[in-house]
Amino acid sequence: MIDYLLKQVNTEKTFSSLADTKANTLLSACNQNHDPSNNNKYLVIGESVVAHGLANLGYNVECINGAQADHPNLINLSSSMLELLNTGVKYDYVIALDEWLCKADTEQQQIDKINLMPQLAKKGFYTSVKDYKNMNSRDRFFEENFELKSDQGNCIIIRKREWNQQDRQAWTQKNYVIQNDDLTVIEPVPCRTMYFKQLAKFSSDAGAKDFQVDKKLMYKPLFSKSFEYIVYISF
């Protein structure tokens, strides 16, 4: 959906500015030392605009499964995650935001994602999750609607969680975009909750040395009004 919505905005003015803000928020979280002069290598998984922001700020960054945004300092990888793992290449930091760990059919798939991180990250892994344990009951079903202003006609974005009646941790994420009275239904995504204690245990089992949840700085996904907690896991 991010790729679809990015086509509705002025990339140079809007996208770049938002990317810088979100990258700076991430870099300031969890008391880690980041500076382009350190020559650290970053891998961003998924469509988060943080990849573009890091490139703007002068960091060495590559992106896989992303929105393919053009930037002279950003390398968009065409390989799959399995192909990347088979190369044996490791990054100083791996970043997978926008509830990447929640996008799974089963708990084992979530564990498998976490187990990938020691194979990819030399120093640490950043991710983001919502606090589903303490979430208000009305927020569990719908996120607050978001309106995106566009020259092609404003877009109203509706996000709905359709919870599984047999598995209380599973839901189907359904997203809808209304533009000029036309409705676009985005392909549904199977998801599962990831609680902080659950993530801490899975990370420890994967060999994590440290686990931090930033309680002050929070990450807001692009084209959304909801916030996610930034989690940093070191290996």
Short mmCIF file of C-alpha atoms in Angstrom, two decimals:
data_model
loop_
_atom_site.label_atom_id
_atom_site.label_comp_id
_atom_site.label_asym_id
_atom_site.label_seq_id
_atom_site.Cartn_x
_atom_site.Cartn_y
_atom_site.Cartn_z
CA MET A 1 0.00 0.00 0.00
CA ILE A 2 2.89 2.38 0.72
CA ASP A 3 4.11 2.08 -2.87
CA TYR A 4 0.60 2.86 -4.15
CA LEU A 5 0.25 5.95 -1.94
CA LEU A 6 3.73 7.27 -2.74
CA LYS A 7 2.62 7.65 -6.35
CA GLN A 8 0.03 10.17 -5.16
CA VAL A 9 2.47 12.64 -3.60
CA ASN A 10 5.30 14.91 -4.70
CA THR A 11 8.28 12.67 -3.96
CA GLU A 12 10.93 15.38 -3.92
CA LYS A 13 9.18 17.73 -1.46
CA THR A 14 6.91 15.57 0.69
CA PHE A 15 8.49 12.14 0.72
CA SER A 16 12.07 13.32 1.29
CA SER A 17 11.16 15.57 4.23
CA LEU A 18 9.12 12.85 5.94
CA ALA A 19 11.89 10.33 5.37
CA ASP A 20 14.46 12.54 7.09
CA THR A 21 12.21 13.04 10.12
CA LYS A 22 11.53 9.33 10.55
CA ALA A 23 15.19 8.38 10.08
CA ASN A 24 16.29 10.90 12.71
CA THR A 25 13.68 9.55 15.15
CA LEU A 26 14.99 6.03 14.71
CA LEU A 27 18.65 7.04 15.05
CA SER A 28 17.90 8.90 18.28
CA ALA A 29 16.10 5.95 19.90
CA CYS A 30 17.53 3.46 22.40
CA ASN A 31 20.76 5.39 23.11
CA GLN A 32 22.81 4.09 20.20
CA ASN A 33 25.66 6.03 18.58
CA HIS A 34 25.05 6.65 14.88
CA ASP A 35 27.07 8.90 12.60
CA PRO A 36 27.86 8.63 8.87
CA SER A 37 31.55 8.94 9.71
CA ASN A 38 31.38 5.57 11.50
CA ASN A 39 31.00 3.93 8.06
CA ASN A 40 28.43 1.48 9.39
CA LYS A 41 26.37 -0.45 6.88
CA TYR A 42 22.55 -0.49 7.21
CA LEU A 43 19.96 -2.84 5.73
CA VAL A 44 16.30 -1.75 5.67
CA ILE A 45 13.69 -4.47 5.14
CA GLY A 46 10.31 -3.46 3.73
CA GLU A 47 8.71 -0.26 2.47
CA SER A 48 9.70 2.06 5.32
CA VAL A 49 10.84 5.49 4.09
CA VAL A 50 13.59 5.36 6.74
CA ALA A 51 15.82 3.87 4.02
CA HIS A 52 15.47 7.05 1.95
CA GLY A 53 16.01 9.22 5.04
CA LEU A 54 19.22 7.41 5.98
CA ALA A 55 20.48 7.88 2.44
CA ASN A 56 19.66 11.60 2.63
CA LEU A 57 21.67 11.85 5.85
CA GLY A 58 24.74 10.28 4.27
CA TYR A 59 24.53 6.74 5.66
CA ASN A 60 25.56 3.60 3.78
CA VAL A 61 22.19 1.91 3.28
CA GLU A 62 20.68 -0.90 1.25
CA CYS A 63 17.01 -1.85 1.02
CA ILE A 64 15.29 -5.17 0.33
CA ASN A 65 11.58 -5.74 -0.37
CA GLY A 66 11.18 -1.94 -0.39
CA ALA A 67 9.32 0.70 -2.37
CA GLN A 68 12.20 1.04 -4.87
CA ALA A 69 12.59 4.77 -4.26
CA ASP A 70 15.35 6.33 -6.37
CA HIS A 71 18.28 7.85 -4.50
CA PRO A 72 21.97 8.07 -5.47
CA ASN A 73 23.05 6.86 -2.00
CA LEU A 74 20.50 4.03 -1.74
CA ILE A 75 20.98 0.54 -3.16
CA ASN A 76 17.72 -1.31 -3.84
CA LEU A 77 18.41 -5.05 -3.71
CA SER A 78 16.48 -7.26 -6.14
CA SER A 79 17.37 -10.49 -4.36
CA SER A 80 15.11 -12.39 -1.97
CA MET A 81 15.89 -12.67 1.73
CA LEU A 82 17.06 -16.27 1.19
CA GLU A 83 19.38 -15.22 -1.63
CA LEU A 84 20.78 -12.43 0.54
CA LEU A 85 21.43 -14.84 3.41
CA ASN A 86 23.20 -17.24 1.06
CA THR A 87 25.71 -14.53 0.12
CA GLY A 88 26.94 -14.42 3.71
CA VAL A 89 26.91 -10.61 3.68
CA LYS A 90 26.34 -9.01 7.10
CA TYR A 91 25.32 -5.46 8.01
CA ASP A 92 26.10 -3.46 11.12
CA TYR A 93 22.41 -2.67 11.62
CA VAL A 94 19.24 -4.20 10.23
CA ILE A 95 15.99 -2.19 10.32
CA ALA A 96 12.50 -3.66 9.81
CA LEU A 97 9.74 -1.27 10.90
CA ASP A 98 5.98 -0.99 10.31
CA GLU A 99 5.24 -4.09 12.42
CA TRP A 100 7.31 -6.31 10.13
CA LEU A 101 7.41 -9.02 12.77
CA CYS A 102 3.61 -9.04 12.97
CA LYS A 103 3.21 -9.88 9.28
CA ALA A 104 3.12 -13.65 9.63
CA ASP A 105 0.69 -16.55 9.46
CA THR A 106 2.09 -18.40 12.47
CA GLU A 107 4.14 -17.78 15.59
CA GLN A 108 6.87 -19.98 14.12
CA GLN A 109 7.16 -17.63 11.15
CA GLN A 110 7.68 -14.75 13.59
CA ILE A 111 10.39 -16.74 15.40
CA ASP A 112 12.03 -17.54 12.05
CA LYS A 113 12.18 -13.83 11.21
CA ILE A 114 13.91 -13.06 14.51
CA ASN A 115 16.32 -15.96 14.02
CA LEU A 116 17.45 -14.37 10.74
CA MET A 117 18.78 -11.30 12.52
CA PRO A 118 22.02 -12.75 14.00
CA GLN A 119 22.84 -13.95 10.48
CA LEU A 120 22.36 -10.46 9.02
CA ALA A 121 23.25 -7.98 11.79
CA LYS A 122 26.69 -7.63 13.37
CA LYS A 123 25.61 -5.06 15.93
CA GLY A 124 21.85 -4.75 16.21
CA PHE A 125 18.32 -4.94 14.87
CA TYR A 126 15.65 -2.23 14.99
CA THR A 127 11.96 -3.02 14.70
CA SER A 128 8.65 -1.43 15.74
CA VAL A 129 5.51 -2.86 17.35
CA LYS A 130 2.28 -1.60 18.86
CA ASP A 131 1.34 -2.31 22.48
CA TYR A 132 -1.50 -4.75 21.79
CA LYS A 133 -1.70 -5.84 25.43
CA ASN A 134 -2.73 -2.36 26.62
CA MET A 135 -4.50 -1.21 23.46
CA ASN A 136 -7.92 0.40 23.87
CA SER A 137 -10.66 -2.00 22.77
CA ARG A 138 -11.97 0.37 20.09
CA ASP A 139 -8.47 0.72 18.58
CA ARG A 140 -8.11 -3.02 18.15
CA PHE A 141 -10.50 -3.05 15.19
CA PHE A 142 -9.90 0.24 13.35
CA GLU A 143 -6.98 2.65 13.21
CA GLU A 144 -7.81 6.35 13.01
CA ASN A 145 -8.56 7.28 9.40
CA PHE A 146 -5.89 9.21 7.52
CA GLU A 147 -6.40 11.73 4.72
CA LEU A 148 -3.62 12.17 2.18
CA LYS A 149 -3.77 15.39 0.15
CA SER A 150 -2.96 14.82 -3.49
CA ASP A 151 -3.15 16.70 -6.79
CA GLN A 152 -5.02 13.69 -8.19
CA GLY A 153 -7.67 13.99 -5.47
CA ASN A 154 -7.37 13.47 -1.73
CA CYS A 155 -7.12 9.88 -0.50
CA ILE A 156 -8.93 8.62 2.60
CA ILE A 157 -7.12 5.62 4.07
CA ILE A 158 -9.07 3.13 6.18
CA ARG A 159 -7.26 0.39 8.12
CA LYS A 160 -9.25 -2.46 9.66
CA ARG A 161 -8.17 -5.48 11.70
CA GLU A 162 -10.38 -8.54 11.26
CA TRP A 163 -9.55 -10.73 14.26
CA ASN A 164 -9.46 -14.51 14.06
CA GLN A 165 -12.19 -16.05 16.21
CA GLN A 166 -10.13 -19.19 16.98
CA ASP A 167 -6.72 -17.57 17.53
CA ARG A 168 -6.82 -14.40 19.64
CA GLN A 169 -3.34 -13.34 18.48
CA ALA A 170 -4.14 -13.51 14.76
CA TRP A 171 -5.89 -11.04 12.49
CA THR A 172 -6.21 -10.12 8.82
CA GLN A 173 -5.11 -6.57 8.03
CA LYS A 174 -7.49 -5.00 5.52
CA ASN A 175 -6.74 -1.61 4.00
CA TYR A 176 -8.95 0.55 1.80
CA VAL A 177 -8.21 3.75 -0.14
CA ILE A 178 -11.04 6.06 -1.23
CA GLN A 179 -10.06 8.61 -3.88
CA ASN A 180 -12.47 10.69 -5.96
CA ASP A 181 -15.30 8.38 -4.85
CA ASP A 182 -13.39 5.37 -6.17
CA LEU A 183 -12.58 2.54 -3.76
CA THR A 184 -9.29 0.63 -3.98
CA VAL A 185 -9.04 -2.53 -1.90
CA ILE A 186 -5.46 -3.35 -0.93
CA GLU A 187 -4.52 -7.02 -0.75
CA PRO A 188 -5.21 -8.35 2.79
CA VAL A 189 -2.21 -9.28 4.96
CA PRO A 190 -2.25 -12.05 7.60
CA CYS A 191 -0.83 -10.76 10.90
CA ARG A 192 -0.14 -11.79 14.48
CA THR A 193 0.40 -9.76 17.62
CA MET A 194 3.90 -9.53 19.06
CA TYR A 195 3.99 -8.64 22.77
CA PHE A 196 7.10 -7.11 24.35
CA LYS A 197 7.79 -10.05 26.67
CA GLN A 198 7.19 -12.44 23.80
CA LEU A 199 9.64 -10.55 21.58
CA ALA A 200 12.20 -10.38 24.39
CA LYS A 201 12.05 -14.17 24.87
CA PHE A 202 12.30 -14.95 21.16
CA SER A 203 15.22 -12.53 20.86
CA SER A 204 17.02 -14.11 23.83
CA ASP A 205 16.51 -17.56 22.30
CA ALA A 206 18.10 -16.21 19.09
CA GLY A 207 21.20 -15.09 21.02
CA ALA A 208 20.41 -11.45 21.78
CA LYS A 209 22.74 -9.69 24.22
CA ASP A 210 20.46 -6.74 24.94
CA PHE A 211 16.79 -5.81 24.44
CA GLN A 212 15.50 -2.23 24.66
CA VAL A 213 12.11 -0.61 24.17
CA ASP A 214 12.27 3.19 23.87
CA LYS A 215 9.56 4.67 26.10
CA LYS A 216 9.95 8.28 24.88
CA LEU A 217 10.61 8.31 21.14
CA MET A 218 8.00 6.57 19.02
CA TYR A 219 7.81 5.78 15.33
CA LYS A 220 4.82 6.79 13.21
CA PRO A 221 4.46 4.89 9.93
CA LEU A 222 4.00 6.84 6.73
CA PHE A 223 0.38 7.79 5.94
CA SER A 224 -0.80 6.82 9.42
CA LYS A 225 -1.83 8.53 12.65
CA SER A 226 -0.94 5.62 14.92
CA PHE A 227 2.38 5.25 16.73
CA GLU A 228 4.62 2.23 17.26
CA TYR A 229 7.26 1.53 19.91
CA ILE A 230 10.84 1.33 18.67
CA VAL A 231 12.65 -1.82 19.81
CA TYR A 232 16.41 -2.33 19.58
CA ILE A 233 17.97 -5.79 19.91
CA SER A 234 21.74 -6.25 19.95
CA PHE A 235 23.62 -9.43 19.06
#
